[in-house]
Coordinates of C-alpha atoms in Angstrom, one line a residue:
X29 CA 0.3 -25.7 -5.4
X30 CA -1.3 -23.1 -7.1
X31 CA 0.6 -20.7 -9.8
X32 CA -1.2 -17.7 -9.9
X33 CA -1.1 -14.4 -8.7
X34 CA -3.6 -11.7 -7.6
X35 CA -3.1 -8.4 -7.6
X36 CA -4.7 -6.5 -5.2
X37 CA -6.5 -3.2 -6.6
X38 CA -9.0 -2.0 -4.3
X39 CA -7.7 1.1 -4.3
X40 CA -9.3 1.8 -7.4
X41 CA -12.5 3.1 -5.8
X42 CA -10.8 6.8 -5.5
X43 CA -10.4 8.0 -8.8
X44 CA -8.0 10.6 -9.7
X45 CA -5.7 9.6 -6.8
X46 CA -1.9 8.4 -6.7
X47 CA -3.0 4.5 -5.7
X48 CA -5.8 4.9 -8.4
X49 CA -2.9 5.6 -10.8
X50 CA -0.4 3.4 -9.2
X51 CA -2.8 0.2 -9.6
X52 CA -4.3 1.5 -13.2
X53 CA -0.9 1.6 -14.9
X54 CA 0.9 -1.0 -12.7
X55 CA -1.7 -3.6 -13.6
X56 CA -1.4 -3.1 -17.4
X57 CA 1.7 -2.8 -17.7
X58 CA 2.1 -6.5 -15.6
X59 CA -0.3 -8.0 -18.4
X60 CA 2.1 -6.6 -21.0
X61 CA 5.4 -8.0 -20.0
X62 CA 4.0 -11.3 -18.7
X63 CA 6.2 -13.8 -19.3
X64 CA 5.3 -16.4 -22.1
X65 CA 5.0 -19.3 -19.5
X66 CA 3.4 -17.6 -16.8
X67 CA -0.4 -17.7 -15.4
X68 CA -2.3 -14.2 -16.2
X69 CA -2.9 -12.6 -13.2
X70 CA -5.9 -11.9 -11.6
X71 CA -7.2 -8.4 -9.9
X72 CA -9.3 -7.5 -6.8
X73 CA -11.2 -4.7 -7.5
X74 CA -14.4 -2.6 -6.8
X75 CA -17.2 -3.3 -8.7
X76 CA -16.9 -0.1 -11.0
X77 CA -12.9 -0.8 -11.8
X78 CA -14.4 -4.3 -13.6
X79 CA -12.4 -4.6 -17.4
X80 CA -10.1 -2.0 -16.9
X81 CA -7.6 -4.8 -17.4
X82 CA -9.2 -6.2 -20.5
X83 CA -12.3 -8.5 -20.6
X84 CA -10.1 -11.6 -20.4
X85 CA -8.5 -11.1 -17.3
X86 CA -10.1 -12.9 -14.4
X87 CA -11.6 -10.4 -11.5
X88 CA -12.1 -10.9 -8.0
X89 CA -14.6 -8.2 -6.7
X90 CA -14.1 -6.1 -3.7
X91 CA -16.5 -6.3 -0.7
X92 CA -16.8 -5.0 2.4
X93 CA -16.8 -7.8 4.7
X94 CA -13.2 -9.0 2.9
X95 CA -11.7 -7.1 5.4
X96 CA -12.4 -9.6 7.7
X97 CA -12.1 -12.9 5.5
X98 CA -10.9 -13.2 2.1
X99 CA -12.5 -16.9 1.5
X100 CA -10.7 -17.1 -2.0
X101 CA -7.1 -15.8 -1.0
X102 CA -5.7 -19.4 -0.6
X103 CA -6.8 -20.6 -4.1
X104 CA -3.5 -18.5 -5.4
X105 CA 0.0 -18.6 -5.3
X106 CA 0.7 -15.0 -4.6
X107 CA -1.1 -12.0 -3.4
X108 CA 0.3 -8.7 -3.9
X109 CA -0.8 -6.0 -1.7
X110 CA -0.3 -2.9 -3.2
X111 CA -0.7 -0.7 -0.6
X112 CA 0.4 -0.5 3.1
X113 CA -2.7 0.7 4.2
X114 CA -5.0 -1.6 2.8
X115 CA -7.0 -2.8 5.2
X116 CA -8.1 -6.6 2.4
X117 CA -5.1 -8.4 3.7
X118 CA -4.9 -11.8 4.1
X119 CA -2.7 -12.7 6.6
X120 CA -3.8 -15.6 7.6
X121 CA -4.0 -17.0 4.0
X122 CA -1.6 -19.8 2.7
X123 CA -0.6 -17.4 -0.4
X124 CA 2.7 -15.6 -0.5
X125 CA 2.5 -12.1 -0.2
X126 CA 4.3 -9.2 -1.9
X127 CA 3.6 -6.3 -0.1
X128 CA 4.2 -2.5 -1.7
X129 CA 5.2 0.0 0.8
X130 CA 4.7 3.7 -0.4
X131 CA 5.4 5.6 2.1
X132 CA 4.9 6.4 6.0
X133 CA 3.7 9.7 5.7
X134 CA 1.9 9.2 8.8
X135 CA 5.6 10.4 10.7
X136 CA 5.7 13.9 8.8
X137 CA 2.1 15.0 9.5
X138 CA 2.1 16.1 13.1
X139 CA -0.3 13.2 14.6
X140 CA 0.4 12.2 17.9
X141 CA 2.9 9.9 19.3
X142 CA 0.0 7.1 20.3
X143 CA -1.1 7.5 16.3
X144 CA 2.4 7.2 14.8
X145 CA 2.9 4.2 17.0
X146 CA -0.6 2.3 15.9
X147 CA 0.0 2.9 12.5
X148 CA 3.5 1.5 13.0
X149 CA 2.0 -1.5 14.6
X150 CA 0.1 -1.9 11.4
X151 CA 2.7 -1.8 9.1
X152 CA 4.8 -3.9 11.3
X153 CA 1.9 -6.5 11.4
X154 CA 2.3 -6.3 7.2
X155 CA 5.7 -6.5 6.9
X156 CA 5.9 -9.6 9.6
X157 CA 3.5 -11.5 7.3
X158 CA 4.8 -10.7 3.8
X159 CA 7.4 -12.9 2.1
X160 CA 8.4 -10.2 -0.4
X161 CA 9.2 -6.6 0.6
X162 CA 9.2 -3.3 -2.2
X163 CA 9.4 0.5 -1.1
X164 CA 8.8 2.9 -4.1
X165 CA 11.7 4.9 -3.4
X166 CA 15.0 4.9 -1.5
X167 CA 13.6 7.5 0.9
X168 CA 11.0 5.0 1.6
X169 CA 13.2 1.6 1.9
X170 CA 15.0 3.7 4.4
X171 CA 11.9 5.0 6.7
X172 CA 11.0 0.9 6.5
X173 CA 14.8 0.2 8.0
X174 CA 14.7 3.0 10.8
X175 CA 11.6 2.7 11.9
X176 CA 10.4 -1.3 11.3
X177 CA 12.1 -4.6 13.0
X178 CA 12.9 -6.0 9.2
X179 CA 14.2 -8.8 10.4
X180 CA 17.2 -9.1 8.1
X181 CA 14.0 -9.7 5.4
X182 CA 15.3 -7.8 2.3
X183 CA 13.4 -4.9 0.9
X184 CA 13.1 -4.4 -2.8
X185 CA 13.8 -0.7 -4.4
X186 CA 11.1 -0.7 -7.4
X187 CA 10.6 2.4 -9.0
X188 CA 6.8 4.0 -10.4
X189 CA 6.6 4.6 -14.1
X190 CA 5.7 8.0 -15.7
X191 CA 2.3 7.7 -16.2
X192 CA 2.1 9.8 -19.4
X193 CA 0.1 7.9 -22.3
X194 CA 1.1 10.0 -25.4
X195 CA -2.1 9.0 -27.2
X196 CA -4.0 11.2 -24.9
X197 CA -5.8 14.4 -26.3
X198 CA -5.1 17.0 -24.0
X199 CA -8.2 19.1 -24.0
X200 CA -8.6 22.9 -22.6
X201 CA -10.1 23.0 -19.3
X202 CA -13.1 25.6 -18.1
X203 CA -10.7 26.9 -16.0
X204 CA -7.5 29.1 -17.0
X205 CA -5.4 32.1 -16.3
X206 CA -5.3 35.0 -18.0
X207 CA -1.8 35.0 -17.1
X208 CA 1.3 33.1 -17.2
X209 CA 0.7 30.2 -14.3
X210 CA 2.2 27.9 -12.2
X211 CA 0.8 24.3 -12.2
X212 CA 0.5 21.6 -8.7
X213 CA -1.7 18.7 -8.7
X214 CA -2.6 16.7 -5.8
X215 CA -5.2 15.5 -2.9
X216 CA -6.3 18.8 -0.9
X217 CA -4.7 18.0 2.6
X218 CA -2.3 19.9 4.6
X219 CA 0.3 17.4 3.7
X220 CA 0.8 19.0 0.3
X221 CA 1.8 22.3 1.8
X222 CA -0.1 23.8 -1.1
X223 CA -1.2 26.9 1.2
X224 CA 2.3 28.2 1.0
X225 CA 2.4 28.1 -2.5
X226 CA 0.4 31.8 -2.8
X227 CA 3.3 33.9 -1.9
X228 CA 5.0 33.3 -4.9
X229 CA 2.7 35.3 -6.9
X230 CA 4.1 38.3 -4.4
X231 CA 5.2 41.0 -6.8
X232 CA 4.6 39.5 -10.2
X233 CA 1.6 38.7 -12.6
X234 CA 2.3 34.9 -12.2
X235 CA -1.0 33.1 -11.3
X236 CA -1.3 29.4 -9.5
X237 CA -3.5 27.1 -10.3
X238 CA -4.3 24.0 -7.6
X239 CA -5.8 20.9 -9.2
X240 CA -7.0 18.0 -7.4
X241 CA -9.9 15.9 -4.7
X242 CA -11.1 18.5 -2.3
X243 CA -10.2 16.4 0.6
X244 CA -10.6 18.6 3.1
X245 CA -13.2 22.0 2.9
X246 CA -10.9 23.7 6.0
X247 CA -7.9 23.2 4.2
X248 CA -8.9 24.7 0.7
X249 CA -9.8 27.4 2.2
X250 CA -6.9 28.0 3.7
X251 CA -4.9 28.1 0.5
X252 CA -7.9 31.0 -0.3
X253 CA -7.5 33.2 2.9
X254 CA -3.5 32.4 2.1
X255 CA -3.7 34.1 -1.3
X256 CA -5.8 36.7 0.1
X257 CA -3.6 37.5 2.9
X258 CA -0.9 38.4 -0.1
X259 CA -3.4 40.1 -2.4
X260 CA -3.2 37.4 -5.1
X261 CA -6.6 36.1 -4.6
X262 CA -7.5 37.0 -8.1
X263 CA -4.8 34.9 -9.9
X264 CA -5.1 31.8 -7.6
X265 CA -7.4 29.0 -9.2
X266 CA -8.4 25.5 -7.5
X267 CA -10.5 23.8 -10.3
X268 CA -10.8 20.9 -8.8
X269 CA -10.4 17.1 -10.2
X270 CA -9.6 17.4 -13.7
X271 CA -9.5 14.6 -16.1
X272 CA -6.7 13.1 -17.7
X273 CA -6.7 15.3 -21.2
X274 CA -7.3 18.4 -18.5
X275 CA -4.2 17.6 -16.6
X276 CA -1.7 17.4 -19.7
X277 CA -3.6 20.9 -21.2
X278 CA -2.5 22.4 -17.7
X279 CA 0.9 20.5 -17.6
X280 CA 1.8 21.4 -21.3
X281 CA 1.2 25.2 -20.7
X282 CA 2.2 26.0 -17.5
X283 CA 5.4 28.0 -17.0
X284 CA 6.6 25.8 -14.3
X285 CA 5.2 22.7 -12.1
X286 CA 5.1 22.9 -8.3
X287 CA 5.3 20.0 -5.7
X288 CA 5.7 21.8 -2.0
X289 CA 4.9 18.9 -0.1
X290 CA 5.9 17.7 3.3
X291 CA 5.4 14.3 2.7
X292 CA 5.8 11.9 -0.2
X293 CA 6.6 8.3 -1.1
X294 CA 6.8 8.7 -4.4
X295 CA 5.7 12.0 -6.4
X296 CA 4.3 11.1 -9.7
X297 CA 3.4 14.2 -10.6
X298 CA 7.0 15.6 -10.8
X299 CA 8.2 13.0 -13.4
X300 CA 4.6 14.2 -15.3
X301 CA 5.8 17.3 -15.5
X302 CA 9.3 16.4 -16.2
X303 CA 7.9 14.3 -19.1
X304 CA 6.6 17.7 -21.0
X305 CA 10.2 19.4 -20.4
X306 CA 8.9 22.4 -17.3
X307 CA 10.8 24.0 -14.6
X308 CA 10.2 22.5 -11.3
X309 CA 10.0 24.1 -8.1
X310 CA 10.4 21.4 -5.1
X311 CA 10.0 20.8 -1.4
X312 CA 13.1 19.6 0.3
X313 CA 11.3 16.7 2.1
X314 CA 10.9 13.3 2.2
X315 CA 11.1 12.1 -1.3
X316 CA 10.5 14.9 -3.4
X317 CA 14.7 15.6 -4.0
X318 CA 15.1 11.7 -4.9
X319 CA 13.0 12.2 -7.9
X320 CA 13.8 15.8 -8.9
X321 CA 17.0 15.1 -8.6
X322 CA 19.6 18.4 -9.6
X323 CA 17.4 19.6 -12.6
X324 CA 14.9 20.6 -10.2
X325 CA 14.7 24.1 -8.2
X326 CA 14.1 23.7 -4.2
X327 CA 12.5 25.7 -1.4
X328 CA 14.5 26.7 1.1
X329 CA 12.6 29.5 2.4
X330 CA 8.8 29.4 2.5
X331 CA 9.0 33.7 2.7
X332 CA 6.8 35.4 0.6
X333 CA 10.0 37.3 -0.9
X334 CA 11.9 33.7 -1.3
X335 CA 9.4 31.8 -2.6
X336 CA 8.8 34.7 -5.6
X337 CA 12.4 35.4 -6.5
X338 CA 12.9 31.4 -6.7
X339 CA 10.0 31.3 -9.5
X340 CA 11.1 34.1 -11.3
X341 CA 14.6 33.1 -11.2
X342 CA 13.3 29.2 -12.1
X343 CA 11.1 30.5 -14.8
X344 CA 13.7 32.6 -16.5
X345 CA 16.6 30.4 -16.1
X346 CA 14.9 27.7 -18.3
X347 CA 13.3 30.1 -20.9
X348 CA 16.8 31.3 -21.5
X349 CA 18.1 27.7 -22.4
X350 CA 14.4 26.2 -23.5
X351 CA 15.0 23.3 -25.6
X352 CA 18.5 22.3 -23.8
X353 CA 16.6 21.9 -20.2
X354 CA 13.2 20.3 -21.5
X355 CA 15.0 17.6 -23.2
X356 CA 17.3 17.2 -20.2
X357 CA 13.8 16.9 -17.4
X358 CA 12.5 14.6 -20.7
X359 CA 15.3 12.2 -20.6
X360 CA 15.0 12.3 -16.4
X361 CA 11.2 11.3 -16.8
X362 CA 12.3 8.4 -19.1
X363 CA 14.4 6.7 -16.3
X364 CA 11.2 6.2 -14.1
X365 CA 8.9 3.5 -16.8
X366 CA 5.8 1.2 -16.0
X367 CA 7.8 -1.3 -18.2
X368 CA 10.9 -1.5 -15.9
X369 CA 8.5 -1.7 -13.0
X370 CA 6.1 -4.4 -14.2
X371 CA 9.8 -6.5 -15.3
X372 CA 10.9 -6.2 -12.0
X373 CA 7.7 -7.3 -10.2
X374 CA 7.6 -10.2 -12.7
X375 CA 11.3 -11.1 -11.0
X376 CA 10.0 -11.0 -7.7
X377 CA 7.4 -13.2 -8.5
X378 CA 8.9 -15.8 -10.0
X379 CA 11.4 -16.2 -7.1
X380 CA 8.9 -16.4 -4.6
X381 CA 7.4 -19.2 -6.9
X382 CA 10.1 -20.8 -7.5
X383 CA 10.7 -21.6 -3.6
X384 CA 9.1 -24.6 -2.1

């Protein structure tokens, strides 16, 4: 029997996206604690993600018509399926699969019963094939144990790293405030919630700035007839994707970070922010207060009034005890490490090798 592993990262294709991310420093960091007697793994990916991993490592390319028949899946030992949605599974492979479970954010963004239930049946379908289990957060492991028949089968609590690389330039983007601003990153989709985020400018000279994939043209401008509702038009900014030396200009001088979403596995961008020591202001849902945890500030009121006071308040609060706080959301960001991630993965696969 075959020792090797593959590690699915189709994903890839979607730059500047969470999975993109997940995969990119996931993968890496795997080839960087391999164990001295194991095989190096091996990575699915598009055509444009080739080397990423290093010249050496063995590549399997992404095409289309894998989604019906992965004709190479049963030459290793274990696939891992990195994300719950993929739709290159091979189910009816001999390989053993470790499947990663983000999230089901599919139950907190108002589709219809029929939806919620195929997409169930689709994760079910997963989780009834895989032979290992792993949500990204607690929030996550328990969505899988209220809403999937688990079977007694064992799911696996393995935190994302902080995806910081502290050899990275940060670089001043085209785009910035005149004023003091408030940072979010993310895909633009109603599921971020981000059109609620322009009433916090409501009686102040704060300004917002939204970076991230214009997923959806309706929603964006939303956000834009949000902020003009409120008369803040003028200090609310949605540059777009911005690169990686963009992101830590915006996240190193911002005077707080924002994550208002309704639905999250994970939340990578919190522990970013957390990384370079800035006030947080957090949604209350799913599993946004899991990572925050009590250094973070929450909404608990999406009125204009609310929403401004708790920045102001946020913002103040940590200028007045600076270096004390950002060493405190520093010290929170280094619990959450590729390193620990890619050891416990490496765990996982062993045992499932190790059983005949």
């Amino acid at each position: 029997m075959p020792d090797n592993i593959i590690i699915d990262a189709e994903r890839m294709k979607y730059p500047h996206t969470g999975l993109y991310h997940f995969c990119l420093h996931l993968g890496k960091t795997l080839l960087q604690q391999q164990p001295a007697n194991a095989a190096t793994p091996a990575f699915y990916v598009p055509p444009g993600a080739v080397n990423l991993f290093g010249t050496n490592t063995p590549y399997r390319l992404q095409h289309s018509l894998h989604k019906f028949w992965l004709p190479f899946a049963n030459q290793y030992a274990i696939w891992h399926s990195t994300f719950q949605g993929t739709n290159y599974f091979p189910a009816g492979s001999k390989a053993k699969i470790v499947l990663t479970v983000h999230d089901l954010n599919f139950l907190h963004e108002g589709k219809s019963p029929a939806k919620e239930q195929k997409y169930l049946k689709a994760v079910q379908r997963k989780i009834d094939r895989a032979d290992a289990v792993v949500a990204i957060s607690q929030f996550t492991k328990k969505e899988l144990e209220t809403h999937i028949q688990l079977k007694q089968k064992e799911v696996h609590v393995i935190y994302n790293g902080c995806n910081i690389n502290t050899e990275v330039v940060a670089e001043k983007p085209a785009t910035v405030p005149h004023t003091p601003f408030i940072f979010t990153i993310g895909t633009i989709a109603a599921k971020k919630n981000f059109h609620v985020l322009p009433r916090m400018l409501v009686n102040n000279q704060l300004s917002l700035v939204i970076a991230g994939i214009n997923q959806s043209p309706e929603y964006r401008q939303k956000i834009l007839d949000e902020a003009a509702q409120y008369g803040v038009g003028d200090r609310v900014f949605l540059p777009g994707a911005v690169t990686e030396s963009e992101k830590y200009w915006y996240l190193q001088n911002c005077a707080a970070f924002t994550l208002p979403s309704l639905a999250e596995g994970f939340g990578l961008p919190i522990i970013e922010a957390m990384h370079f020591g800035k006030p947080l202001l957090l949604s209350t849902y799913t599993s946004v207060p899991e990572i925050g945890g009590d250094l973070a500030s929450y909404f608990h009121s999406y009125e204009a009034a609310d929403m401004s006071a708790l920045a102001l308040h946020t913002i103040e609060a940590h200028a007045a005890n600076a270096e004390q706080h950002a060493q405190q959301l520093f010290e929170r960001s280094q619990l959450f490490q590729w390193k620990n991630a890619a050891d416990q993965y490496w765990q996982l696969y062993q045992q499932l090798l190790n059983k005949k």
